[in-house]
Amino acid sequence: MKLLSVIVPCYNEEENVRDFYVELFKNDTFFREKEIGVELLYIDDGSRDRTVEEVKKLRSEDERVHLLSFSRNFGKEAAIYAGLQKAKGDLVVLMDADLQDPPSMLPEMYSYIEEGYDSVATRRVTRKGEPVVRSFFARMFYRLMNRISKTEIVDGARDYRLMTRQVVDAILAMTEYNRFTKGIFGWVGYRTKWLEYENVERRKGETKWSFWKLFLYSLEGIIAFSTAPLTIAALMGALFCLLAFVMIVVIIVRTLMFGDPTSGWPSLVCIILLVSGVQLFCLGILGQYLSKTYMEVKKRPIYLVEEEF
Ligand code: UDP
Ligand code: MG
């Protein structure tokens, strides 16, 4: 008998815990047919509502339900890592608690694992029900990311993914503190089958991602999986040096030929502003990488456990 670990990161999902359980076990006949045992791991990411109580209630009804709760909110990436560490399954699947990742797709995903794929990933082809501005920036982000990073990051990819033990172990071997999961999946590689589906809206409750949070997250992704900004900063420096050199020649020649009187205070101010702006910008880029390095060097734990069963 094979064991399937279902990892569900939850942050204030009290309304969805039970719904998720019900939806998942609608696949019961499939699980029985294929002789798959299931362990359902709810990873509570420091929820402030009754998520933990709901999971405990489920546990009293069904032994297959497990919980790992954090001491505070560490973020979804940390929850995924914790879930992967806790999972004992030969196969592992990651799913959102809000049912945006339909458990009804599991049998199809499993069929590809049987075919020999190591990992079955999903992407949504529509962004129906999402603010237009958000979709636009998301597209831009994926375009940019794929241009400046060697790691493939698929547009619309979700974290909904079925993986074999081999892939899970590869991901666990990446112990970095700044965990951009979408990049990590791409980085480890393996034979991956992509399934597409229409966007499903969140069942209950609210999304935890504001536009601003997503924006910062995208920056994190860029810094974690590309060093292109550093190269751009260096190139910009070189470009400015070249420009300065050309200007020097121009001014010397002009003074020698026309005896130019001192003038040009406004242009000087503009140049000073522009150059110091560029300098600060490049310093900022450097600072971003330095701060990430700082966090990595500290080697703090990725999450802290409060309760586990
Ligand atoms: N989540 C989490 N920690 C967080 C934010 C979100 O574990 O800090 C979980 C959340 O409970 C859900 C999943 O991550 O199961 C996806 O979150 P959400 O639905 O808010 O994101 P969206 O689908 O809008 O991108
Ligand atoms: Mg969601």
Coordinates of N, CA and C in Angstrom, one line a residue, residues 97-251:
A97 N -6.0 25.5 1.3 CA -7.1 25.2 2.2 C -8.4 25.7 1.6
D98 N -8.3 26.8 0.7 CA -9.5 27.4 0.3 C -10.2 26.8 -0.9
L99 N -9.7 25.6 -1.3 CA -10.3 24.8 -2.4 C -10.1 25.5 -3.7
Q100 N -9.1 26.3 -3.8 CA -8.8 26.9 -5.2 C -8.0 25.8 -6.0
D101 N -7.5 24.8 -5.2 CA -6.8 23.7 -5.9 C -7.8 22.5 -5.8
P102 N -8.5 22.2 -6.8 CA -9.6 21.2 -6.7 C -9.1 19.8 -6.5
P103 N -9.4 19.2 -5.3 CA -9.0 17.8 -5.0 C -9.5 16.8 -6.1
S104 N -10.5 17.2 -6.8 CA -11.0 16.3 -7.8 C -10.1 16.0 -9.0
M105 N -9.0 16.8 -9.0 CA -8.0 16.6 -10.1 C -7.0 15.5 -9.7
L106 N -7.0 15.1 -8.4 CA -6.0 14.1 -8.0 C -5.9 12.8 -8.8
P107 N -7.1 12.2 -9.2 CA -6.9 10.9 -10.0 C -6.2 11.2 -11.3
E108 N -6.5 12.3 -11.9 CA -5.8 12.6 -13.2 C -4.3 12.8 -12.9
M109 N -4.0 13.5 -11.9 CA -2.6 13.8 -11.6 C -1.9 12.5 -11.3
Y110 N -2.6 11.6 -10.5 CA -1.9 10.3 -10.2 C -1.6 9.5 -11.4
S111 N -2.5 9.6 -12.4 CA -2.3 8.8 -13.6 C -1.0 9.1 -14.3
Y112 N -0.6 10.4 -14.2 CA 0.7 10.8 -14.8 C 1.9 10.3 -14.0
I113 N 1.7 10.2 -12.7 CA 2.8 9.6 -11.9 C 3.0 8.1 -12.2
E114 N 1.8 7.5 -12.5 CA 1.9 6.1 -12.9 C 2.6 5.9 -14.2
E115 N 2.4 7.0 -15.1 CA 3.0 6.9 -16.4 C 4.5 7.1 -16.3
G116 N 5.0 7.6 -15.1 CA 6.4 7.7 -15.0 C 6.9 9.1 -14.7
Y117 N 6.0 10.1 -14.6 CA 6.5 11.4 -14.3 C 6.8 11.5 -12.8
D118 N 7.8 12.4 -12.5 CA 8.2 12.5 -11.1 C 7.3 13.6 -10.4
S119 N 6.7 14.4 -11.2 CA 6.0 15.6 -10.5 C 4.9 16.0 -11.5
V120 N 3.8 16.2 -10.9 CA 2.6 16.7 -11.7 C 2.2 18.1 -11.2
A121 N 2.4 19.1 -12.0 CA 2.2 20.5 -11.5 C 0.9 21.1 -12.2
T122 N 0.4 22.1 -11.7 CA -0.8 22.7 -12.3 C -0.6 24.2 -12.5
R123 N -1.2 24.7 -13.6 CA -1.2 26.1 -13.8 C -2.6 26.5 -14.2
R124 N -3.0 27.7 -13.8 CA -4.3 28.2 -14.2 C -4.1 29.0 -15.5
V125 N -5.0 28.8 -16.4 CA -4.9 29.4 -17.7 C -5.7 30.7 -17.7
T126 N -6.6 30.9 -16.8 CA -7.3 32.1 -16.8 C -7.1 32.8 -15.4
R127 N -7.3 34.0 -15.3 CA -7.2 34.7 -14.0 C -8.6 35.3 -13.7
K128 N -9.6 34.7 -14.1 CA -11.0 35.1 -13.9 C -11.2 35.4 -12.5
G129 N -11.9 36.5 -12.2 CA -12.2 36.8 -10.8 C -11.1 37.5 -10.1
E130 N -10.1 37.9 -10.8 CA -9.0 38.6 -10.2 C -8.9 40.0 -10.7
P131 N -8.5 41.0 -9.8 CA -8.5 42.4 -10.3 C -7.5 42.5 -11.5
V132 N -7.9 43.3 -12.5 CA -7.2 43.4 -13.7 C -5.8 43.9 -13.5
V133 N -5.6 44.9 -12.6 CA -4.3 45.4 -12.4 C -3.4 44.3 -11.9
R134 N -3.9 43.5 -11.0 CA -3.1 42.4 -10.4 C -2.7 41.4 -11.5
S135 N -3.6 41.1 -12.4 CA -3.3 40.1 -13.4 C -2.2 40.7 -14.3
F136 N -2.3 42.0 -14.6 CA -1.3 42.7 -15.5 C 0.1 42.6 -14.9
F137 N 0.2 42.9 -13.6 CA 1.5 42.9 -13.0 C 2.0 41.5 -12.8
A138 N 1.1 40.6 -12.6 CA 1.6 39.2 -12.5 C 2.2 38.7 -13.8
R139 N 1.5 39.1 -14.9 CA 2.1 38.7 -16.3 C 3.5 39.3 -16.5
M140 N 3.6 40.6 -16.1 CA 4.8 41.3 -16.3 C 5.9 40.7 -15.5
F141 N 5.5 40.3 -14.3 CA 6.5 39.7 -13.4 C 7.1 38.4 -14.0
Y142 N 6.2 37.5 -14.5 CA 6.6 36.3 -15.1 C 7.5 36.5 -16.3
R143 N 7.1 37.5 -17.1 CA 7.9 37.8 -18.3 C 9.3 38.2 -17.9
L144 N 9.4 39.1 -17.0 CA 10.7 39.7 -16.5 C 11.5 38.5 -15.9
M145 N 10.9 37.8 -15.0 CA 11.6 36.8 -14.3 C 12.2 35.7 -15.2
N146 N 11.5 35.4 -16.3 CA 12.0 34.3 -17.2 C 13.1 34.9 -18.0
R147 N 13.1 36.2 -18.2 CA 14.2 36.8 -19.0 C 15.5 36.9 -18.2
I148 N 15.4 37.2 -16.9 CA 16.6 37.4 -16.1 C 17.0 36.2 -15.2
S149 N 16.3 35.2 -15.2 CA 16.7 34.0 -14.4 C 16.8 32.8 -15.2
K150 N 17.7 31.9 -14.9 CA 17.9 30.7 -15.6 C 16.9 29.7 -15.1
T151 N 16.4 29.9 -14.0 CA 15.4 28.9 -13.4 C 14.0 29.2 -14.1
E152 N 13.4 28.2 -14.6 CA 12.1 28.4 -15.3 C 11.0 28.6 -14.3
I153 N 10.3 29.7 -14.4 CA 9.1 29.9 -13.5 C 7.9 30.1 -14.4
V154 N 7.0 29.2 -14.3 CA 5.9 29.2 -15.3 C 4.7 30.1 -14.9
D155 N 4.3 30.9 -15.8 CA 3.2 31.9 -15.6 C 1.9 31.1 -15.2
G156 N 1.3 31.6 -14.1 CA 0.1 31.0 -13.6 C 0.3 29.7 -12.8
A157 N 1.5 29.3 -12.6 CA 1.7 28.1 -11.9 C 1.2 28.2 -10.5
R158 N 0.6 27.2 -10.0 CA 0.1 27.2 -8.6 C 1.1 26.3 -7.8
D159 N 0.9 26.3 -6.5 CA 1.7 25.5 -5.7 C 1.1 24.1 -5.6
Y160 N -0.1 23.9 -6.3 CA -0.8 22.6 -6.3 C 0.1 21.6 -7.1
R161 N 0.7 20.6 -6.5 CA 1.6 19.8 -7.1 C 1.7 18.4 -6.5
L162 N 1.7 17.4 -7.3 CA 1.9 16.0 -6.7 C 3.3 15.6 -7.1
M163 N 4.0 15.1 -6.0 CA 5.4 14.8 -6.2 C 5.8 13.4 -5.6
T164 N 6.8 12.8 -6.2 CA 7.3 11.6 -5.6 C 8.3 11.9 -4.5
R165 N 8.6 10.9 -3.7 CA 9.5 11.0 -2.6 C 10.8 11.7 -3.1
Q166 N 11.3 11.2 -4.2 CA 12.6 11.7 -4.7 C 12.6 13.3 -4.9
V167 N 11.5 13.8 -5.4 CA 11.4 15.2 -5.6 C 11.3 15.9 -4.3
V168 N 10.5 15.4 -3.4 CA 10.4 15.9 -2.0 C 11.7 16.0 -1.3
D169 N 12.5 15.0 -1.4 CA 13.8 15.0 -0.8 C 14.7 16.0 -1.4
A170 N 14.6 16.2 -2.7 CA 15.4 17.2 -3.4 C 15.0 18.6 -2.8
I171 N 13.7 18.9 -2.7 CA 13.3 20.2 -2.2 C 13.7 20.4 -0.7
L172 N 13.7 19.3 0.0 CA 14.1 19.4 1.5 C 15.6 19.7 1.6
A173 N 16.3 19.3 0.6 CA 17.8 19.5 0.7 C 18.1 21.0 0.5
M174 N 17.1 21.7 0.0 CA 17.3 23.2 -0.2 C 16.9 23.8 1.1
T175 N 17.8 24.1 2.0 CA 17.5 24.6 3.3 C 17.5 26.1 3.4
E176 N 17.5 26.8 2.3 CA 17.6 28.2 2.4 C 16.4 28.9 3.2
Y177 N 16.8 30.0 3.7 CA 15.8 30.7 4.6 C 14.8 31.5 3.8
N178 N 15.2 32.1 2.7 CA 14.3 32.9 1.8 C 13.8 31.9 0.8
R179 N 12.6 31.4 1.1 CA 12.1 30.3 0.2 C 11.1 30.8 -0.8
F180 N 11.5 30.9 -2.0 CA 10.6 31.3 -3.1 C 10.2 29.9 -3.8
T181 N 9.1 29.3 -3.3 CA 8.8 28.0 -3.7 C 8.7 27.8 -5.2
K182 N 8.0 28.7 -5.9 CA 7.9 28.6 -7.3 C 9.2 28.4 -8.0
G183 N 10.2 29.1 -7.5 CA 11.5 29.0 -8.1 C 12.2 27.7 -7.7
I184 N 12.0 27.3 -6.5 CA 12.6 26.0 -6.0 C 12.1 24.9 -6.8
F185 N 10.8 24.8 -7.1 CA 10.3 23.7 -7.9 C 11.0 23.7 -9.3
G186 N 11.1 24.9 -9.9 CA 11.8 24.9 -11.2 C 13.2 24.5 -11.1
W187 N 13.9 24.9 -10.0 CA 15.3 24.7 -9.8 C 15.6 23.2 -9.7
V188 N 14.8 22.5 -9.0 CA 15.1 21.0 -8.8 C 14.9 20.2 -10.0
G189 N 14.0 20.7 -10.9 CA 13.8 20.0 -12.2 C 13.0 18.7 -12.1
Y190 N 13.4 17.6 -12.6 CA 12.7 16.4 -12.7 C 11.7 16.4 -13.8
R191 N 11.2 15.2 -14.2 CA 10.2 15.1 -15.2 C 8.9 15.7 -14.7
T192 N 8.4 16.8 -15.3 CA 7.2 17.4 -14.7 C 6.1 17.5 -15.8
K193 N 5.0 17.0 -15.4 CA 3.8 17.2 -16.3 C 3.0 18.4 -15.9
W194 N 2.6 19.2 -16.8 CA 1.8 20.4 -16.5 C 0.4 20.2 -16.8
L195 N -0.5 20.4 -15.9 CA -1.9 20.3 -16.2 C -2.5 21.7 -16.1
E196 N -3.5 22.0 -17.0 CA -4.0 23.3 -16.9 C -5.5 23.3 -16.5
Y197 N -5.9 24.3 -15.8 CA -7.3 24.4 -15.4 C -7.7 25.9 -15.2
E198 N -9.0 26.0 -15.3 CA -9.6 27.4 -15.1 C -9.5 27.8 -13.7
N199 N -9.2 29.1 -13.5 CA -9.2 29.6 -12.1 C -10.5 29.3 -11.3
V200 N -10.3 28.8 -10.1 CA -11.4 28.6 -9.2 C -11.4 29.7 -8.1
E201 N -12.5 30.3 -7.8 CA -12.4 31.3 -6.8 C -12.4 30.7 -5.4
R202 N -11.8 31.4 -4.5 CA -11.7 30.9 -3.1 C -13.1 30.6 -2.5
R203 N -13.2 29.5 -1.8 CA -14.6 29.1 -1.3 C -15.1 30.0 -0.3
K204 N -14.4 30.2 0.8 CA -14.8 31.1 1.9 C -13.7 31.9 2.4
G205 N -14.0 32.9 3.2 CA -12.9 33.7 3.8 C -12.2 34.6 2.7
E206 N -11.1 35.2 3.1 CA -10.5 36.2 2.2 C -9.1 35.8 1.9
T207 N -8.6 36.3 0.8 CA -7.2 36.1 0.4 C -6.3 36.9 1.4
K208 N -5.1 36.3 1.6 CA -4.2 36.9 2.5 C -3.2 37.8 1.8
W209 N -3.4 37.9 0.5 CA -2.4 38.6 -0.3 C -2.9 39.9 -0.8
S210 N -2.4 41.0 -0.2 CA -2.7 42.3 -0.8 C -1.8 42.6 -2.0
F211 N -2.1 43.6 -2.7 CA -1.3 43.9 -3.9 C 0.2 44.2 -3.4
W212 N 0.3 45.0 -2.4 CA 1.6 45.3 -1.9 C 2.4 44.1 -1.4
K213 N 1.8 43.2 -0.7 CA 2.4 42.0 -0.3 C 2.9 41.2 -1.5
L214 N 2.1 41.1 -2.5 CA 2.5 40.4 -3.7 C 3.7 41.0 -4.4
F215 N 3.7 42.4 -4.4 CA 4.8 43.1 -5.0 C 6.1 42.8 -4.3
L216 N 6.1 42.8 -3.0 CA 7.3 42.5 -2.2 C 7.7 41.1 -2.5
Y217 N 6.7 40.2 -2.6 CA 7.0 38.8 -2.8 C 7.7 38.6 -4.1
S218 N 7.2 39.4 -5.1 CA 7.8 39.2 -6.5 C 9.3 39.7 -6.4
L219 N 9.6 40.8 -5.7 CA 10.9 41.2 -5.5 C 11.8 40.1 -4.9
E220 N 11.2 39.5 -3.9 CA 11.9 38.4 -3.2 C 12.3 37.3 -4.2
G221 N 11.3 37.0 -5.1 CA 11.5 36.0 -6.1 C 12.7 36.3 -7.0
I222 N 12.7 37.6 -7.4 CA 13.8 38.1 -8.3 C 15.1 37.9 -7.6
I223 N 15.2 38.4 -6.4 CA 16.5 38.4 -5.7 C 16.9 37.0 -5.4
A224 N 15.9 36.1 -5.1 CA 16.3 34.7 -4.7 C 16.8 33.9 -5.9
F225 N 16.3 34.3 -7.1 CA 16.6 33.4 -8.3 C 17.3 34.1 -9.5
S226 N 17.8 35.3 -9.2 CA 18.5 36.0 -10.3 C 19.5 37.0 -9.7
T227 N 20.6 37.1 -10.3 CA 21.6 38.2 -9.9 C 21.6 39.3 -11.0
A228 N 20.7 39.2 -11.9 CA 20.7 40.2 -13.0 C 20.7 41.7 -12.5
P229 N 19.9 42.0 -11.4 CA 19.9 43.4 -11.0 C 21.3 43.9 -10.6
L230 N 22.2 43.0 -10.1 CA 23.5 43.4 -9.7 C 24.3 43.7 -11.0
T231 N 24.1 42.9 -12.0 CA 24.8 43.1 -13.3 C 24.3 44.4 -13.9
I232 N 23.0 44.7 -13.8 CA 22.4 45.9 -14.4 C 23.1 47.1 -13.6
A233 N 23.2 47.0 -12.3 CA 23.8 48.1 -11.6 C 25.3 48.4 -12.1
A234 N 26.0 47.3 -12.3 CA 27.4 47.5 -12.7 C 27.4 48.1 -14.1
L235 N 26.5 47.6 -15.0 CA 26.5 48.1 -16.4 C 26.2 49.6 -16.4
M236 N 25.2 50.0 -15.5 CA 24.8 51.4 -15.4 C 26.0 52.2 -15.0
G237 N 26.8 51.7 -14.0 CA 28.0 52.4 -13.6 C 28.9 52.7 -14.8
A238 N 29.1 51.6 -15.5 CA 30.1 51.7 -16.7 C 29.5 52.7 -17.7
L239 N 28.2 52.7 -17.9 CA 27.6 53.6 -18.9 C 27.8 55.0 -18.5
F240 N 27.6 55.3 -17.2 CA 27.8 56.7 -16.7 C 29.2 57.1 -16.8
C241 N 30.2 56.3 -16.6 CA 31.6 56.6 -16.7 C 31.9 57.0 -18.1
L242 N 31.4 56.3 -19.1 CA 31.6 56.5 -20.5 C 31.0 57.9 -20.9
L243 N 29.8 58.1 -20.4 CA 29.1 59.4 -20.6 C 29.9 60.6 -20.1
A244 N 30.4 60.4 -18.9 CA 31.2 61.4 -18.2 C 32.5 61.7 -19.1
F245 N 33.1 60.7 -19.6 CA 34.3 60.8 -20.4 C 34.0 61.6 -21.7
V246 N 32.9 61.3 -22.3 CA 32.5 62.0 -23.6 C 32.3 63.5 -23.2
M247 N 31.6 63.7 -22.1 CA 31.3 65.1 -21.8 C 32.6 65.9 -21.5
I248 N 33.5 65.3 -20.8 CA 34.8 65.9 -20.5 C 35.5 66.4 -21.8
V249 N 35.5 65.5 -22.8 CA 36.1 65.8 -24.1 C 35.4 67.0 -24.7
V250 N 34.1 66.9 -24.7 CA 33.2 67.9 -25.4 C 33.5 69.3 -24.7
I251 N 33.6 69.3 -23.4 CA 33.7 70.6 -22.7 C 35.1 71.2 -23.0

